[in-house]
Amino acid sequence: MERDVVIVGAGVVGAAIARELARLDLRVTMLEAAPDVGAGTSKANTALLHTGFDAKPDTLEAGLVARGCELLREYAPRVGIPLEHPGALLVAWDEGQVGEFGGIVERAQANGYSAMRELDAAELYRREPNLGPGARGALEVPDEGLICPFTTPLAFATEAVLAGCELRTRTALTAAQRLPGGGFGLETGNGALTTRMLVNAAGLYSDEIDRLVGHCNFSVTPRRGELIVFDKLARPLVDHIVLAVPTKVSKGVLVSPTVFGNVMVGPTAVDIERKDDTSSTEEGLAYLRKETGRILPALLDHEVTAVYVGLRAATEHGDFQIAFADGYACVAGIRSTGLSASMAIAEHVRDGLGLGELEPRRGLAQPRMPNLGERFPRPFAQGELVEKDPDYGRIVCFCERVTRGEIRDALAGPIPPTDLDGLRRRTRAHMGRCQGFFCGARLDAMLAQAAGDG
Amino acid sequence: MADRPVAIVGGGPAGLAAAVELRRRGVGDVVVIEREAEPGGIPRHARHQGFGLRDLRRPLSGPAYARRHADLARGAGVDLLTETMATGWARKGEGAPGALELTSPGGRSTLAAAAVVLATGCRERPRSARLVPGSRPAGVMTTGMLQQLVYLEGRPAGRRAVIVGAEHVSFSAVLTLAHGGARALGLTTELARHQTLAAFRLGARARYGVPLWTRTRLSEIRGRARVEEVELTELNSGRRRRLPCDTVIFSADWIPDHELAVSAGVELDEQTRGPAVDPGLHSSRPGVFAAGNVLHGAEQADVAALSGRHVAASVVRYLSSGDWPARRVPLICEPPLGWVAPNVLTAVGSAPARGHFALRAHEHLRVPRVRAIQDGRVLASARLPRLMPGRSARLSADWTARVDAESGPVALRLA
């Protein structure tokens, strides 16, 4: 066998698993069909670190979200993943929704979460004075957090690579078969390899990978979620994550600050056919604007900085679909809580593959990710850093204040970006209100030079 | 206490012209803070001709015009800091503008000036702000990025492009695309007509045969890695059609780059979205002035430069007297009038730059009559040759002495 473990998919879940397993004494390879880590569903989500208060009790998802939240809260500050805890307010807009508070609190308690508190309308408006009219009250969920959805999978993948994990991007798995005597023979777009164990963390494509391996336990229906990101000048309008009372269909539209200092509204939830159709729609954007006008009307006076679309990998089953069979782990149906649950899913997969007894190797390097969040000073604002290296004083992206030094570091990093979108996720360059009016051409030239064709 | 008498934020035409005029009027120490490596602002990468007629009295290309302004500033002894960005304000106090926080390769510093002139210009609204749905492929950009890509970086700009917008800058994009080896397939505007000088439009169309699709919206962008096609919707019929292309240029639709103004706590005008200023270009905050295209959507560079030149007199007066206009009467537009600048009237009584207000409308209006009305009293009534979006008309300022400073807002209304 060439490898001990091959992980298919380098989203936040695959990368978390790669990190967990690469720290053991194992030869690990992570395959990713896209050109970069975290470039699918992981890059376009609500970027919340959920406590799991609203999960269906006694499900695998409930347990893994709660545990994952705990693990990520400890891990994030250690490696420099931006994380904030503004807390959430679950707002009721009519008496019927107020009536559901009791059930929501009970469900949270069943999930082991008991820090919720009910606020009346007066206190709600004192805490969030810009909310639209008509709110009747809220449940406060003080531990709901914001996390950087870009840094998280990159941190996992970077730690995995530093620990010796091989990362093959632009490499899709095209065939897999069990070998006589154990293990798997794999065909990829870039050659064949053999492995003792195989982990399917292919997100939207996990059902197709599952079939390649000879199983057929579920099918994935992409659920489109459109998100609107508003200008940073709108950030003072809202202090908490403003959640909706969930319905049977969806958790509803939320309004939330981001770790970058913007305000985000979304997601929509529409089941679609194609797994690569990350298009925003006229109807979706109109619906989000209507919801914005209802929830936080003053936001509509602000400019829209970006529109994102993520496809959640929903299955016909209500819970995560994680199964183990003779060296094969299928990790699927991680709909919208993959970011929160990722580290716990990794532990669960480690144990499910019978690797729980292995000790992590000693002396492994821990990555230190560049700080993309607003909570701590960014390089441009650190005088000492600029004095040591003037490139941290050369601001290239004016809107997001990203310096030449940070772009240089990203291009020379252990997992360098391959395109503008990858550079954006590593540095925030091009993420701001001008969307490249000022820096787009310079970034294009810098990327071309790094790729050797400038 | 102020470290220096005057700091100008932005080294484009407005900021540089303001600096030169301040030196000419005897201010001993004038610093311009420019975040780009080269001063000159947007003309640096607008390579077409036609710059400088109104301020330098000669026709120049954009880059030559930018260099000329930078040379004039250096020659006048202006302290021109490049690669230096004002990222915010420290020590925001009552009365004084506070200190600017600066980042440059030399380090992080603060600069407290007795007077600050915001000359931070404007930018085009990108695709996201215009809420154009579809996928997010590469090949979608503003004219500003296109110009820099082609003229400053020598990078390819695609092959077949659709231009959203039909203002002056939109037609300039036809030329820029041609220079970069791309063909403009057409320009779209939701309005019934283009919004530019006929001569320039005809020049671009005659040379490149580019169609103008009026009453048309670019309603969706499709493509995976790179743009593959767009969907155009004819607004009158509702008919939709597909157009294969690999590049989409979002042109015009300018918005002031007003972040520093907002963080200074100055009032914005809701219609221009720039700082609300009086004819002397005083903002609502003592010591903070604003000039050029941060005040409104883009005027041509020479008009911005004249605005910069104009602000110098007010700055000098403020430095010697310390007086700041207290009573501010808003000047507002009623639809279909769009915006007016300056947009506050004060008792200081200075005339606006070039003796008139700049006025825009949301639609094309031929020989409109515009009235200025305060509390039902008609202060002025003027017939203008035309009004349109994208280009300003001049509204004489000869009536402002009739404004009652103790009374309500002045409305500009179509008669």
PDB file of N, CA and C in Angstrom, chain B residues 254-256 258 268-276 294-297 338-343 358:
ATOM      1  N   TRP B 254     -20.955  56.119 -10.409  1.00  0.00           N
ATOM      2  CA  TRP B 254     -19.903  56.484  -9.457  1.00  0.00           C
ATOM      3  C   TRP B 254     -20.448  56.701  -8.060  1.00  0.00           C
ATOM      4  N   ILE B 255     -19.628  56.426  -7.083  1.00  0.00           N
ATOM      5  CA  ILE B 255     -19.995  56.691  -5.693  1.00  0.00           C
ATOM      6  C   ILE B 255     -18.774  57.285  -4.997  1.00  0.00           C
ATOM      7  N   PRO B 256     -18.974  58.328  -4.197  1.00  0.00           N
ATOM      8  CA  PRO B 256     -17.823  58.910  -3.495  1.00  0.00           C
ATOM      9  C   PRO B 256     -17.109  57.878  -2.627  1.00  0.00           C
ATOM     10  N   HIS B 258     -16.061  57.605   0.436  1.00  0.00           N
ATOM     11  CA  HIS B 258     -16.364  58.495   1.558  1.00  0.00           C
ATOM     12  C   HIS B 258     -16.060  57.909   2.934  1.00  0.00           C
ATOM     13  N   LEU B 268     -23.229  63.357   5.650  1.00  0.00           N
ATOM     14  CA  LEU B 268     -23.253  63.096   4.220  1.00  0.00           C
ATOM     15  C   LEU B 268     -24.550  63.650   3.630  1.00  0.00           C
ATOM     16  N   ASP B 269     -24.499  64.041   2.377  1.00  0.00           N
ATOM     17  CA  ASP B 269     -25.697  64.411   1.653  1.00  0.00           C
ATOM     18  C   ASP B 269     -26.313  63.115   1.118  1.00  0.00           C
ATOM     19  N   GLU B 270     -27.613  62.889   1.385  1.00  0.00           N
ATOM     20  CA  GLU B 270     -28.213  61.608   1.008  1.00  0.00           C
ATOM     21  C   GLU B 270     -28.259  61.407  -0.494  1.00  0.00           C
ATOM     22  N   GLN B 271     -28.281  62.516  -1.228  1.00  0.00           N
ATOM     23  CA  GLN B 271     -28.425  62.389  -2.681  1.00  0.00           C
ATOM     24  C   GLN B 271     -27.085  62.197  -3.383  1.00  0.00           C
ATOM     25  N   THR B 272     -26.062  62.938  -2.964  1.00  0.00           N
ATOM     26  CA  THR B 272     -24.737  62.749  -3.583  1.00  0.00           C
ATOM     27  C   THR B 272     -23.986  61.604  -2.930  1.00  0.00           C
ATOM     28  N   ARG B 273     -24.281  61.326  -1.683  1.00  0.00           N
ATOM     29  CA  ARG B 273     -23.584  60.345  -0.841  1.00  0.00           C
ATOM     30  C   ARG B 273     -22.160  60.788  -0.529  1.00  0.00           C
ATOM     31  N   GLY B 274     -21.842  62.030  -0.804  1.00  0.00           N
ATOM     32  CA  GLY B 274     -20.578  62.619  -0.381  1.00  0.00           C
ATOM     33  C   GLY B 274     -20.829  63.535   0.803  1.00  0.00           C
ATOM     34  N   PRO B 275     -19.749  64.103   1.375  1.00  0.00           N
ATOM     35  CA  PRO B 275     -19.930  65.041   2.479  1.00  0.00           C
ATOM     36  C   PRO B 275     -20.835  66.196   2.040  1.00  0.00           C
ATOM     37  N   ALA B 276     -21.742  66.608   2.923  1.00  0.00           N
ATOM     38  CA  ALA B 276     -22.586  67.769   2.634  1.00  0.00           C
ATOM     39  C   ALA B 276     -21.747  69.012   2.890  1.00  0.00           C
ATOM     40  N   VAL B 294     -15.054  63.466  -4.248  1.00  0.00           N
ATOM     41  CA  VAL B 294     -15.608  62.838  -3.041  1.00  0.00           C
ATOM     42  C   VAL B 294     -16.962  63.464  -2.722  1.00  0.00           C
ATOM     43  N   LEU B 295     -17.258  64.605  -3.373  1.00  0.00           N
ATOM     44  CA  LEU B 295     -18.509  65.308  -3.090  1.00  0.00           C
ATOM     45  C   LEU B 295     -19.703  64.707  -3.823  1.00  0.00           C
ATOM     46  N   HIS B 296     -19.444  63.930  -4.883  1.00  0.00           N
ATOM     47  CA  HIS B 296     -20.541  63.461  -5.739  1.00  0.00           C
ATOM     48  C   HIS B 296     -19.976  62.487  -6.763  1.00  0.00           C
ATOM     49  N   GLY B 297     -20.837  61.903  -7.547  1.00  0.00           N
ATOM     50  CA  GLY B 297     -20.384  61.075  -8.656  1.00  0.00           C
ATOM     51  C   GLY B 297     -19.460  61.869  -9.552  1.00  0.00           C
ATOM     52  N   GLY B 338     -31.817  64.825  -9.371  1.00  0.00           N
ATOM     53  CA  GLY B 338     -31.099  63.774  -8.660  1.00  0.00           C
ATOM     54  C   GLY B 338     -30.243  64.274  -7.515  1.00  0.00           C
ATOM     55  N   TRP B 339     -29.297  65.130  -7.832  1.00  0.00           N
ATOM     56  CA  TRP B 339     -28.487  65.710  -6.767  1.00  0.00           C
ATOM     57  C   TRP B 339     -27.962  67.076  -7.181  1.00  0.00           C
ATOM     58  N   VAL B 340     -27.576  67.826  -6.171  1.00  0.00           N
ATOM     59  CA  VAL B 340     -26.974  69.127  -6.404  1.00  0.00           C
ATOM     60  C   VAL B 340     -25.770  69.243  -5.477  1.00  0.00           C
ATOM     61  N   ALA B 341     -24.738  69.914  -5.963  1.00  0.00           N
ATOM     62  CA  ALA B 341     -23.553  70.144  -5.127  1.00  0.00           C
ATOM     63  C   ALA B 341     -22.983  71.512  -5.476  1.00  0.00           C
ATOM     64  N   PRO B 342     -22.525  72.278  -4.507  1.00  0.00           N
ATOM     65  CA  PRO B 342     -22.680  72.083  -3.066  1.00  0.00           C
ATOM     66  C   PRO B 342     -24.158  71.986  -2.678  1.00  0.00           C
ATOM     67  N   ASN B 343     -24.391  71.448  -1.468  1.00  0.00           N
ATOM     68  CA  ASN B 343     -25.760  71.139  -1.083  1.00  0.00           C
ATOM     69  C   ASN B 343     -26.132  71.637   0.310  1.00  0.00           C
ATOM     70  N   ALA B 358     -23.580  72.376  -9.378  1.00  0.00           N
ATOM     71  CA  ALA B 358     -23.684  71.275 -10.343  1.00  0.00           C
ATOM     72  C   ALA B 358     -24.970  70.519 -10.026  1.00  0.00           C
TER      73      ALA B 358
END
